[in-house]
Amino acid sequence: RRSWAEPWKIKMVEPLRIISRAEREAALKAAGYNTFLLRSEDVYIDLLTDSGTNAMSDRQWAALMMGDEAYAGSRSFYRLEAAVQQAYGYRHVIPTHQGRGAEHLISRIAIQPGQYVPGNMYFTTTRLHQELAGGTFVDVIIDEAHDPLSQYPFKGNVDLDKLQTLINQVGAKQIAYISLAGTVNMAGGQPVSMANVRAVRELCDRYGIRIFLDATRLVENAFFIKEREPGYDTRTIAEIVREFCSYTDGAWMSAKKDSLVNIGGWLALNDDQLADEARNLVVVYEGLHTYGGMAGRDMEALAVGIEESLQEDYIRARIGQVRYLGELLLDWNIPIVEPIGGHAIFLDARRFYPHLPQDLFPAQTLAAELYLDSGVRAMERGIASAGRDPKTGQNHYPKLELTRLTIPRRVYTQAHMDVVAEAVKAVYDQRERARGLRMVYEPRYLRFFQARFEPI
Ligand code: F0G
């Protein structure tokens, strides 16, 4: 087997800074043991998120100069609109400043208070907007998704029986829409199969239920379909993305992920009336319907990023790098979510720290320990992220208690991945020493972003 390498070379570099362990201890304490509250200058390798942390290409930087900064009717908007229509196949495109701007709009226009929103596992901001619109999210993902050791190739799939049971219980009219994400972030970047989205479409057609897609990492999902699903190995990533979208009625997008930019998003809809409502609401919360909170130059860079994201050699290198890191960790028997997903390696904090109960925030503890040891920044995706049930006020206790090493696109080299793997190993070797954390400040919304902790 011959090695392959990234299909690009580096034209501009950004120096990294490493501070001492004593300085990291002080920084972590000042940040309330929450990696979201660290200053990025105090971070060595930043794997907090793949959101908005991408490196743009020379073509994208050139496109920035072409931005048309007109308030209304910007040429850059029409360029973006055409790029989204071409790549994803929807009719109407409404720009937003980022993904949650689009989540807000779709939740407001498509959910009646009291309705249910079934989805393939929750995402933090997605579920919050659904709840703020008066909806109740219901998890209908297959059970395998909650099991970090299941090797099932499409752990993002919707469980059709769970969906049918919900329809039987509450009635189709009480279902706002299906909230379908590909890949599924909180499950470990796990994909949905084409057969599954087709089957969900068939089921929904019987009841007149709409499907809206979180297309944030759909390109990465398409890579797994090409690799794993019979009949798709000869199809292009672009064709797979289009086909997937064709089974849905619209999508929202955080362009900060798949589309290789630092900011941006959109909502796309096929229904004329719904699109009119979204276009009307966008002017209230985001900006005019031809910029939605983005500068003209952002829309130009995004249009180019969409094209680049669909290139086969790009996506193979992207997922290949994530896999490279995951395989290093598996070689050392470090517990991670398997199969390795699209955008990140998820350390399984339950198996990493079997002595820590979930109330002591094992995944948050692991993120803190990793930063202390090496300056590598990860993110909690466990009980802190899951938040509380809005009706009862009780903590959600998610089955998955994970620490995410999220890989920005086109930013770090293979040597950085080696350093990260060694850092995780060093923390693993001292795992018995970890004592856990207690939460001392809890914000009302999306608490994981700003919560503060203290060591036990
Ligand atoms: N949907 C998914 C699947 C996401 O992962 C995100 C953001 C959003 C929607 C919201 O988009 O951030 O542009 O407003 N995920 C980031 C992350 C924050 O780190 O996983 P946004």
CSV table of C-alpha atoms and ligand atoms in Angstrom, one decimal:
chain,number,residue,atom,x,y,z
A,1,ARG,CA,0.0,0.0,0.0
A,2,ARG,CA,1.3,3.4,-1.0
A,3,SER,CA,1.0,6.4,1.3
A,4,TRP,CA,-1.1,9.4,0.4
A,5,ALA,CA,-0.8,13.0,1.5
A,6,GLU,CA,-2.8,16.1,1.8
A,7,PRO,CA,-3.8,17.5,-1.6
A,8,TRP,CA,-2.4,20.9,-0.8
A,9,LYS,CA,0.8,22.6,0.3
A,10,ILE,CA,1.2,25.4,2.9
A,11,LYS,CA,1.6,29.0,1.7
A,12,MET,CA,1.2,30.9,4.9
A,13,VAL,CA,1.9,29.9,8.5
A,14,GLU,CA,0.7,31.0,11.9
A,15,PRO,CA,3.1,30.5,14.7
A,16,LEU,CA,2.0,28.4,17.7
A,17,ARG,CA,2.9,29.2,21.3
A,18,ILE,CA,3.6,26.7,24.1
A,19,ILE,CA,3.3,27.9,27.7
A,20,SER,CA,4.7,26.1,30.7
A,21,ARG,CA,2.8,23.7,32.9
A,22,ALA,CA,2.6,26.2,35.7
A,23,GLU,CA,1.1,28.8,33.3
A,24,ARG,CA,-1.4,26.3,32.1
A,25,GLU,CA,-2.4,25.5,35.7
A,26,ALA,CA,-3.1,29.2,36.3
A,27,ALA,CA,-4.9,29.6,32.9
A,28,LEU,CA,-7.2,26.5,33.6
A,29,LYS,CA,-8.1,27.7,37.1
A,30,ALA,CA,-8.9,31.2,35.7
A,31,ALA,CA,-11.1,29.5,33.1
A,32,GLY,CA,-13.1,27.6,35.7
A,33,TYR,CA,-11.8,24.3,34.3
A,34,ASN,CA,-13.9,24.9,31.2
A,35,THR,CA,-11.9,24.7,27.9
A,36,PHE,CA,-14.4,27.2,26.3
A,37,LEU,CA,-13.2,29.8,28.7
A,38,LEU,CA,-9.5,29.5,27.9
A,39,ARG,CA,-7.8,32.2,25.8
A,40,SER,CA,-6.7,30.6,22.5
A,41,GLU,CA,-3.2,32.2,23.0
A,42,ASP,CA,-2.8,29.8,26.0
A,43,VAL,CA,-3.6,26.8,23.8
A,44,TYR,CA,-1.0,24.8,21.9
A,45,ILE,CA,-3.0,22.6,19.6
A,46,ASP,CA,-6.6,23.7,19.4
A,47,LEU,CA,-9.1,20.8,18.9
A,48,LEU,CA,-12.0,22.5,20.6
A,49,THR,CA,-14.0,22.5,17.5
A,50,ASP,CA,-14.0,22.1,13.7
A,51,SER,CA,-16.4,25.1,13.6
A,52,GLY,CA,-15.1,28.2,11.9
A,53,THR,CA,-11.5,27.0,12.5
A,54,ASN,CA,-10.9,25.9,8.9
A,55,ALA,CA,-8.0,27.1,6.7
A,56,MET,CA,-9.2,28.8,3.5
A,57,SER,CA,-7.5,28.1,0.2
A,58,ASP,CA,-5.7,30.7,-2.0
A,59,ARG,CA,-8.8,30.7,-4.2
A,60,GLN,CA,-11.0,31.5,-1.2
A,61,TRP,CA,-8.8,34.4,-0.1
A,62,ALA,CA,-8.8,35.7,-3.7
A,63,ALA,CA,-12.6,35.5,-3.7
A,64,LEU,CA,-12.7,37.7,-0.6
A,65,MET,CA,-11.5,40.5,-2.7
A,66,MET,CA,-14.4,40.0,-5.0
A,67,GLY,CA,-17.0,40.6,-2.3
A,68,ASP,CA,-19.8,42.9,-3.3
A,69,GLU,CA,-20.7,44.8,-0.1
A,70,ALA,CA,-24.0,46.2,-1.4
A,71,TYR,CA,-26.7,46.2,1.3
A,72,ALA,CA,-29.3,44.8,-1.1
A,73,GLY,CA,-29.0,42.5,-4.0
A,74,SER,CA,-25.3,41.8,-3.6
A,75,ARG,CA,-23.7,40.0,-6.5
A,76,SER,CA,-22.0,37.8,-3.9
A,77,PHE,CA,-25.4,36.6,-2.6
A,78,TYR,CA,-26.4,35.4,-6.1
A,79,ARG,CA,-23.1,33.6,-6.4
A,80,LEU,CA,-23.7,31.9,-3.1
A,81,GLU,CA,-27.3,31.1,-3.9
A,82,ALA,CA,-26.3,29.4,-7.1
A,83,ALA,CA,-23.6,27.4,-5.4
A,84,VAL,CA,-26.0,26.1,-2.7
A,85,GLN,CA,-28.6,25.3,-5.3
A,86,GLN,CA,-26.1,23.5,-7.4
A,87,ALA,CA,-24.5,21.5,-4.6
A,88,TYR,CA,-27.5,20.8,-2.4
A,89,GLY,CA,-30.4,21.0,-4.9
A,90,TYR,CA,-32.9,23.1,-2.9
A,91,ARG,CA,-34.9,26.0,-4.5
A,92,HIS,CA,-34.8,28.8,-2.0
A,93,VAL,CA,-31.7,29.9,-0.2
A,94,ILE,CA,-31.8,32.3,2.8
A,95,PRO,CA,-28.4,33.3,4.2
A,96,THR,CA,-27.8,33.5,8.0
A,97,HIS,CA,-24.8,34.5,10.0
A,98,GLN,CA,-24.2,30.9,11.1
A,99,GLY,CA,-26.0,27.6,11.7
A,100,ARG,CA,-28.0,28.6,14.8
A,101,GLY,CA,-29.4,31.6,12.9
A,102,ALA,CA,-30.9,29.2,10.5
A,103,GLU,CA,-32.0,26.8,13.3
A,104,HIS,CA,-33.8,29.7,14.9
A,105,LEU,CA,-35.7,30.6,11.6
A,106,ILE,CA,-36.7,27.0,10.8
A,107,SER,CA,-37.8,26.4,14.4
A,108,ARG,CA,-39.9,29.5,14.4
A,109,ILE,CA,-41.7,28.9,11.1
A,110,ALA,CA,-42.1,25.2,11.2
A,111,ILE,CA,-43.0,24.3,14.8
A,112,GLN,CA,-46.3,25.0,16.5
A,113,PRO,CA,-46.1,25.1,20.3
A,114,GLY,CA,-46.9,21.7,21.7
A,115,GLN,CA,-45.6,19.8,18.7
A,116,TYR,CA,-42.9,17.1,18.7
A,117,VAL,CA,-39.7,17.2,16.8
A,118,PRO,CA,-38.2,13.7,16.3
A,119,GLY,CA,-34.5,13.6,15.4
A,120,ASN,CA,-31.5,11.4,15.1
A,121,MET,CA,-29.9,12.5,18.4
A,122,TYR,CA,-30.0,16.0,19.8
A,123,PHE,CA,-27.6,18.7,19.0
A,124,THR,CA,-27.2,21.4,21.7
A,125,THR,CA,-28.2,24.5,19.7
A,126,THR,CA,-30.7,22.7,17.5
A,127,ARG,CA,-32.7,21.3,20.4
A,128,LEU,CA,-32.6,24.6,22.3
A,129,HIS,CA,-34.2,26.5,19.3
A,130,GLN,CA,-36.8,23.7,18.9
A,131,GLU,CA,-37.6,24.0,22.6
A,132,LEU,CA,-37.7,27.8,22.5
A,133,ALA,CA,-40.2,27.6,19.7
A,134,GLY,CA,-42.5,25.4,21.9
A,135,GLY,CA,-41.5,22.0,20.5
A,136,THR,CA,-40.3,18.9,22.3
A,137,PHE,CA,-37.4,17.0,20.8
A,138,VAL,CA,-37.7,13.2,20.8
A,139,ASP,CA,-34.6,11.1,20.1
A,140,VAL,CA,-35.4,8.4,17.4
A,141,ILE,CA,-31.8,7.4,16.6
A,142,ILE,CA,-31.0,3.7,16.5
A,143,ASP,CA,-29.8,2.2,19.8
A,144,GLU,CA,-26.4,1.4,18.4
A,145,ALA,CA,-25.7,5.2,18.4
A,146,HIS,CA,-25.6,5.3,22.2
A,147,ASP,CA,-23.1,2.4,22.4
A,148,PRO,CA,-19.6,3.6,21.8
A,149,LEU,CA,-18.4,0.1,21.0
A,150,SER,CA,-21.0,-0.9,18.4
A,151,GLN,CA,-19.3,-1.2,15.0
A,152,TYR,CA,-22.4,-0.6,13.0
A,153,PRO,CA,-21.4,1.3,9.9
A,154,PHE,CA,-24.3,3.8,10.0
A,155,LYS,CA,-24.8,4.7,13.6
A,156,GLY,CA,-26.5,8.0,12.6
A,157,ASN,CA,-29.6,6.1,11.2
A,158,VAL,CA,-33.1,6.9,12.3
A,159,ASP,CA,-34.9,3.9,14.0
A,160,LEU,CA,-38.0,3.6,11.9
A,161,ASP,CA,-39.8,1.7,14.7
A,162,LYS,CA,-39.2,4.5,17.2
A,163,LEU,CA,-40.4,7.0,14.7
A,164,GLN,CA,-43.5,5.0,13.9
A,165,THR,CA,-44.3,4.5,17.6
A,166,LEU,CA,-44.1,8.3,18.1
A,167,ILE,CA,-46.4,8.9,15.2
A,168,ASN,CA,-48.9,6.3,16.6
A,169,GLN,CA,-48.7,7.9,20.1
A,170,VAL,CA,-49.1,11.6,19.3
A,171,GLY,CA,-50.5,11.6,15.7
A,172,ALA,CA,-48.9,12.9,12.6
A,173,LYS,CA,-50.3,16.3,13.0
A,174,GLN,CA,-48.5,16.8,16.2
A,175,ILE,CA,-45.1,16.2,14.6
A,176,ALA,CA,-43.6,19.4,13.3
A,177,TYR,CA,-41.0,17.7,11.1
A,178,ILE,CA,-38.2,15.2,11.3
A,179,SER,CA,-34.9,16.9,12.3
A,180,LEU,CA,-32.4,14.8,10.5
A,181,ALA,CA,-28.6,15.3,10.8
A,182,GLY,CA,-25.8,13.8,8.7
A,183,THR,CA,-23.3,13.1,10.2
A,184,VAL,CA,-24.5,13.0,13.8
A,185,ASN,CA,-22.2,15.2,15.9
A,186,MET,CA,-23.1,14.0,19.4
A,187,ALA,CA,-23.0,10.3,18.4
A,188,GLY,CA,-19.3,10.7,17.3
A,189,GLY,CA,-19.6,12.0,13.8
A,190,GLN,CA,-21.5,8.9,12.7
A,191,PRO,CA,-23.2,8.8,9.3
A,192,VAL,CA,-26.7,8.1,8.0
A,193,SER,CA,-27.1,5.7,5.1
A,194,MET,CA,-28.8,6.6,1.9
A,195,ALA,CA,-31.1,3.6,2.4
A,196,ASN,CA,-32.2,5.0,5.8
A,197,VAL,CA,-33.0,8.6,4.5
A,198,ARG,CA,-35.0,7.0,1.7
A,199,ALA,CA,-36.9,4.8,4.1
A,200,VAL,CA,-37.6,7.8,6.4
A,201,ARG,CA,-38.9,9.7,3.3
A,202,GLU,CA,-41.2,6.8,2.5
A,203,LEU,CA,-42.6,6.7,6.0
A,204,CYS,CA,-43.0,10.4,6.2
A,205,ASP,CA,-44.8,10.5,2.8
A,206,ARG,CA,-47.5,8.2,4.2
A,207,TYR,CA,-48.3,10.8,6.9
A,208,GLY,CA,-47.5,14.0,5.2
A,209,ILE,CA,-44.6,14.8,7.5
A,210,ARG,CA,-41.7,17.0,6.4
A,211,ILE,CA,-38.1,16.3,6.8
A,212,PHE,CA,-35.6,19.1,7.4
A,213,LEU,CA,-31.9,18.3,7.3
A,214,ASP,CA,-29.0,19.6,9.3
A,215,ALA,CA,-26.5,19.6,6.4
A,216,THR,CA,-23.6,20.9,8.5
A,217,ARG,CA,-21.4,17.9,7.9
A,218,LEU,CA,-23.3,16.2,5.0
A,219,VAL,CA,-20.2,16.1,2.8
A,220,GLU,CA,-18.5,14.0,5.4
A,221,ASN,CA,-21.6,11.8,5.6
A,222,ALA,CA,-21.4,11.4,1.8
A,223,PHE,CA,-17.8,10.1,2.1
A,224,PHE,CA,-19.0,7.3,4.4
A,225,ILE,CA,-21.9,6.4,2.0
A,226,LYS,CA,-19.4,6.2,-0.8
A,227,GLU,CA,-17.1,4.0,1.2
A,228,ARG,CA,-19.6,1.8,2.9
A,229,GLU,CA,-22.9,1.6,1.1
A,230,PRO,CA,-23.4,-0.9,-1.7
A,231,GLY,CA,-23.8,0.8,-5.1
A,232,TYR,CA,-22.2,4.1,-4.1
A,233,ASP,CA,-18.5,3.5,-4.6
A,234,THR,CA,-18.6,4.7,-8.2
A,235,ARG,CA,-20.7,7.8,-7.5
A,236,THR,CA,-19.1,11.2,-6.8
A,237,ILE,CA,-19.4,12.9,-3.5
A,238,ALA,CA,-21.3,15.7,-5.3
A,239,GLU,CA,-23.9,13.2,-6.6
A,240,ILE,CA,-24.3,11.5,-3.2
A,241,VAL,CA,-24.9,14.9,-1.5
A,242,ARG,CA,-27.5,15.8,-4.1
A,243,GLU,CA,-29.3,12.5,-3.8
A,244,PHE,CA,-29.4,12.7,0.0
A,245,CYS,CA,-30.9,16.2,-0.1
A,246,SER,CA,-33.5,15.1,-2.6
A,247,TYR,CA,-35.2,13.1,0.1
A,248,THR,CA,-35.6,16.1,2.3
A,249,ASP,CA,-37.7,19.3,2.1
A,250,GLY,CA,-35.1,21.7,3.1
A,251,ALA,CA,-31.9,22.1,5.2
A,252,TRP,CA,-30.1,24.4,7.6
A,253,MET,CA,-26.4,24.7,7.4
A,254,SER,CA,-23.5,25.8,9.6
A,255,ALA,CA,-21.1,26.6,6.8
A,256,LYS,CA,-18.3,26.9,9.4
A,257,LYS,CA,-17.8,23.2,9.1
A,258,ASP,CA,-18.0,21.3,5.8
A,259,SER,CA,-17.8,24.5,3.6
A,260,LEU,CA,-14.3,25.5,4.7
A,261,VAL,CA,-15.0,29.0,5.8
A,262,ASN,CA,-14.7,30.8,9.2
A,263,ILE,CA,-18.3,32.2,9.4
A,264,GLY,CA,-21.6,31.7,7.6
A,265,GLY,CA,-24.7,29.7,7.2
A,266,TRP,CA,-27.9,29.3,5.4
A,267,LEU,CA,-31.4,27.9,5.4
A,268,ALA,CA,-32.7,26.3,2.2
A,269,LEU,CA,-36.3,25.3,1.5
A,270,ASN,CA,-38.3,23.9,-1.4
A,271,ASP,CA,-41.7,25.2,-0.3
A,272,ASP,CA,-42.5,28.7,-1.6
A,273,GLN,CA,-44.7,29.8,1.2
A,274,LEU,CA,-42.3,28.6,3.9
A,275,ALA,CA,-39.4,30.3,2.2
A,276,ASP,CA,-41.4,33.6,2.1
A,277,GLU,CA,-41.9,33.3,5.8
A,278,ALA,CA,-38.2,32.6,6.4
A,279,ARG,CA,-37.2,35.5,4.2
A,280,ASN,CA,-39.5,37.8,6.2
A,281,LEU,CA,-38.2,36.6,9.5
A,282,VAL,CA,-34.5,36.8,8.5
A,283,VAL,CA,-34.7,40.6,8.2
A,284,VAL,CA,-35.8,40.7,11.9
A,285,TYR,CA,-33.0,38.7,13.3
A,286,GLU,CA,-30.1,38.3,10.9
A,287,GLY,CA,-30.1,41.0,8.1
A,288,LEU,CA,-31.6,41.5,4.7
A,289,HIS,CA,-32.5,38.3,2.8
A,290,THR,CA,-29.5,38.9,0.4
A,291,TYR,CA,-26.9,38.8,3.2
A,292,GLY,CA,-28.4,37.5,6.4
A,293,GLY,CA,-25.6,38.6,8.6
A,294,MET,CA,-22.7,37.8,6.3
A,295,ALA,CA,-20.4,40.3,4.6
A,296,GLY,CA,-20.4,40.1,0.8
A,297,ARG,CA,-16.8,38.7,0.9
A,298,ASP,CA,-17.9,36.0,3.3
A,299,MET,CA,-20.5,34.9,0.8
A,300,GLU,CA,-17.9,34.8,-2.0
A,301,ALA,CA,-15.5,32.7,0.1
A,302,LEU,CA,-18.3,30.4,1.0
A,303,ALA,CA,-19.4,29.8,-2.6
A,304,VAL,CA,-15.8,28.7,-3.4
A,305,GLY,CA,-15.6,26.6,-0.2
A,306,ILE,CA,-18.7,24.7,-1.1
A,307,GLU,CA,-17.1,23.6,-4.4
A,308,GLU,CA,-13.8,22.7,-2.8
A,309,SER,CA,-15.6,20.7,-0.1
A,310,LEU,CA,-17.0,18.3,-2.7
A,311,GLN,CA,-13.6,17.4,-4.2
A,312,GLU,CA,-12.8,13.8,-3.7
A,313,ASP,CA,-9.1,14.1,-2.8
A,314,TYR,CA,-10.0,16.8,-0.3
A,315,ILE,CA,-12.6,14.8,1.6
A,316,ARG,CA,-10.5,11.6,1.6
A,317,ALA,CA,-7.5,13.5,3.2
A,318,ARG,CA,-9.9,15.2,5.6
A,319,ILE,CA,-11.4,12.0,7.0
A,320,GLY,CA,-8.1,10.2,6.5
A,321,GLN,CA,-6.5,12.6,9.0
A,322,VAL,CA,-9.2,12.0,11.6
A,323,ARG,CA,-8.8,8.3,11.1
A,324,TYR,CA,-5.0,8.5,11.5
A,325,LEU,CA,-5.3,10.0,14.9
A,326,GLY,CA,-8.0,7.5,15.9
A,327,GLU,CA,-6.0,4.5,14.9
A,328,LEU,CA,-3.0,5.7,16.9
A,329,LEU,CA,-5.2,5.8,20.0
A,330,LEU,CA,-6.7,2.4,19.2
A,331,ASP,CA,-3.3,0.9,18.9
A,332,TRP,CA,-2.7,2.0,22.5
A,333,ASN,CA,-6.0,0.6,23.6
A,334,ILE,CA,-7.3,4.1,24.5
A,335,PRO,CA,-11.2,4.0,24.7
A,336,ILE,CA,-12.7,6.0,21.8
A,337,VAL,CA,-16.0,5.9,20.0
A,338,GLU,CA,-16.0,3.4,17.1
A,339,PRO,CA,-16.2,3.3,14.2
A,340,ILE,CA,-14.0,6.5,13.9
A,341,GLY,CA,-16.3,9.3,12.7
A,342,GLY,CA,-16.0,12.2,10.3
A,343,HIS,CA,-14.9,15.3,12.1
A,344,ALA,CA,-13.4,14.2,15.5
A,345,ILE,CA,-12.1,11.5,17.7
A,346,PHE,CA,-14.4,11.1,20.8
A,347,LEU,CA,-12.7,9.8,23.9
A,348,ASP,CA,-15.0,7.6,25.9
A,349,ALA,CA,-14.7,9.2,29.3
A,350,ARG,CA,-16.8,6.5,31.0
A,351,ARG,CA,-14.2,3.8,30.1
A,352,PHE,CA,-11.3,6.2,30.5
A,353,TYR,CA,-12.3,7.1,34.1
A,354,PRO,CA,-14.5,4.2,35.2
A,355,HIS,CA,-14.0,5.3,38.8
A,356,LEU,CA,-15.7,8.7,38.2
A,357,PRO,CA,-19.6,8.8,38.4
A,358,GLN,CA,-21.3,11.0,35.7
A,359,ASP,CA,-22.1,13.6,38.4
A,360,LEU,CA,-18.4,14.4,38.7
A,361,PHE,CA,-18.2,15.3,35.0
A,362,PRO,CA,-15.7,12.7,33.7
A,363,ALA,CA,-15.6,14.2,30.2
A,364,GLN,CA,-15.1,17.7,31.5
A,365,THR,CA,-12.4,16.4,33.8
A,366,LEU,CA,-10.6,14.7,30.9
A,367,ALA,CA,-10.7,17.8,28.8
A,368,ALA,CA,-9.1,19.7,31.7
A,369,GLU,CA,-6.4,17.1,32.3
A,370,LEU,CA,-5.5,17.0,28.7
A,371,TYR,CA,-5.0,20.7,28.6
A,372,LEU,CA,-2.9,20.6,31.8
A,373,ASP,CA,-0.7,17.9,30.4
A,374,SER,CA,0.0,19.2,27.0
A,375,GLY,CA,-1.9,22.4,26.1
A,376,VAL,CA,-4.1,20.5,23.7
A,377,ARG,CA,-7.7,21.8,23.9
A,378,ALA,CA,-10.6,19.4,23.6
A,379,MET,CA,-14.4,19.8,24.3
A,380,GLU,CA,-16.8,18.1,26.7
A,381,ARG,CA,-19.7,16.3,25.1
A,382,GLY,CA,-21.4,14.6,28.0
A,383,ILE,CA,-23.5,15.6,31.0
A,384,ALA,CA,-22.5,19.3,30.9
A,385,SER,CA,-23.4,19.6,27.2
A,386,ALA,CA,-26.7,17.7,27.7
A,387,GLY,CA,-28.1,20.3,30.1
A,388,ARG,CA,-31.4,20.0,31.9
A,389,ASP,CA,-34.9,18.9,30.9
A,390,PRO,CA,-36.8,22.3,30.4
A,391,LYS,CA,-40.0,20.9,32.0
A,392,THR,CA,-38.6,19.1,35.1
A,393,GLY,CA,-35.3,21.0,35.6
A,394,GLN,CA,-33.5,17.7,36.1
A,395,ASN,CA,-30.2,17.0,34.5
A,396,HIS,CA,-30.2,14.9,31.3
A,397,TYR,CA,-28.0,11.9,31.9
A,398,PRO,CA,-26.7,11.1,28.3
A,399,LYS,CA,-25.5,7.5,27.7
A,400,LEU,CA,-22.5,9.0,25.9
A,401,GLU,CA,-20.0,10.8,28.1
A,402,LEU,CA,-17.4,11.9,25.7
A,403,THR,CA,-14.4,14.3,25.2
A,404,ARG,CA,-14.1,15.5,21.7
A,405,LEU,CA,-10.8,16.0,19.8
A,406,THR,CA,-12.2,17.9,16.9
A,407,ILE,CA,-10.0,18.3,13.8
A,408,PRO,CA,-10.1,21.7,12.0
A,409,ARG,CA,-10.0,21.3,8.2
A,410,ARG,CA,-6.6,21.8,6.4
A,411,VAL,CA,-5.0,23.3,9.6
A,412,TYR,CA,-2.8,20.8,11.4
A,413,THR,CA,-0.2,18.3,10.1
A,414,GLN,CA,0.3,14.6,10.7
A,415,ALA,CA,3.0,15.5,13.2
A,416,HIS,CA,0.5,17.5,15.2
A,417,MET,CA,-1.7,14.4,15.3
A,418,ASP,CA,1.2,12.4,16.7
A,419,VAL,CA,1.7,14.9,19.5
A,420,VAL,CA,-2.0,14.8,20.3
A,421,ALA,CA,-2.0,11.0,20.5
A,422,GLU,CA,1.0,11.1,22.8
A,423,ALA,CA,-0.7,13.7,25.0
A,424,VAL,CA,-3.8,11.6,25.3
A,425,LYS,CA,-1.7,8.5,26.2
A,426,ALA,CA,0.1,10.5,28.9
A,427,VAL,CA,-3.2,11.4,30.5
A,428,TYR,CA,-4.5,7.8,30.1
A,429,ASP,CA,-1.4,6.5,31.9
A,430,GLN,CA,-2.3,8.7,34.9
A,431,ARG,CA,-6.0,8.1,34.8
A,432,GLU,CA,-6.3,6.7,38.3
A,433,ARG,CA,-5.3,10.1,39.7
A,434,ALA,CA,-8.3,12.0,38.3
A,435,ARG,CA,-10.8,13.2,41.0
A,436,GLY,CA,-13.5,14.9,39.0
A,437,LEU,CA,-15.1,18.3,39.0
A,438,ARG,CA,-18.1,20.1,40.6
A,439,MET,CA,-20.1,22.8,38.8
A,440,VAL,CA,-20.0,26.1,40.7
A,441,TYR,CA,-21.7,28.3,38.1
A,442,GLU,CA,-24.4,27.2,35.7
A,443,PRO,CA,-25.8,29.5,33.0
A,444,ARG,CA,-29.4,29.1,32.0
A,445,TYR,CA,-28.9,28.4,28.3
A,446,LEU,CA,-26.3,26.0,26.7
A,447,ARG,CA,-24.5,25.8,30.0
A,448,PHE,CA,-21.5,24.0,28.7
A,449,PHE,CA,-20.2,27.1,26.9
A,450,GLN,CA,-19.9,29.2,30.1
A,451,ALA,CA,-20.2,27.0,33.1
A,452,ARG,CA,-17.4,27.1,35.8
A,453,PHE,CA,-16.1,24.2,37.7
A,454,GLU,CA,-13.8,23.4,40.7
A,455,PRO,CA,-11.7,20.4,41.3
A,456,ILE,CA,-13.1,17.9,43.9
B,1,F0G,N1,-25.7,21.7,13.8
B,1,F0G,C1,-24.6,20.9,14.1
B,1,F0G,C2,-24.6,19.5,13.8
B,1,F0G,C3,-23.5,21.5,14.6
B,1,F0G,O1,-22.4,20.8,14.9
B,1,F0G,C4,-23.5,22.9,14.9
B,1,F0G,C5,-22.4,23.6,15.6
B,1,F0G,C6,-24.7,23.6,14.6
B,1,F0G,C7,-25.7,23.0,14.0
B,1,F0G,C8,-24.8,25.1,14.9
B,1,F0G,O2,-24.1,25.8,14.0
B,1,F0G,O3,-22.3,26.9,15.5
B,1,F0G,O4,-22.8,27.7,13.2
B,1,F0G,O5,-24.4,28.2,15.0
B,1,F0G,N2,-21.5,22.9,16.1
B,1,F0G,C9,-20.3,23.5,16.7
B,1,F0G,C10,-19.4,22.3,17.3
B,1,F0G,C11,-20.4,24.6,17.6
B,1,F0G,O6,-18.4,22.6,17.9
B,1,F0G,O7,-19.8,21.2,17.1
B,1,F0G,P1,-23.3,27.2,14.4
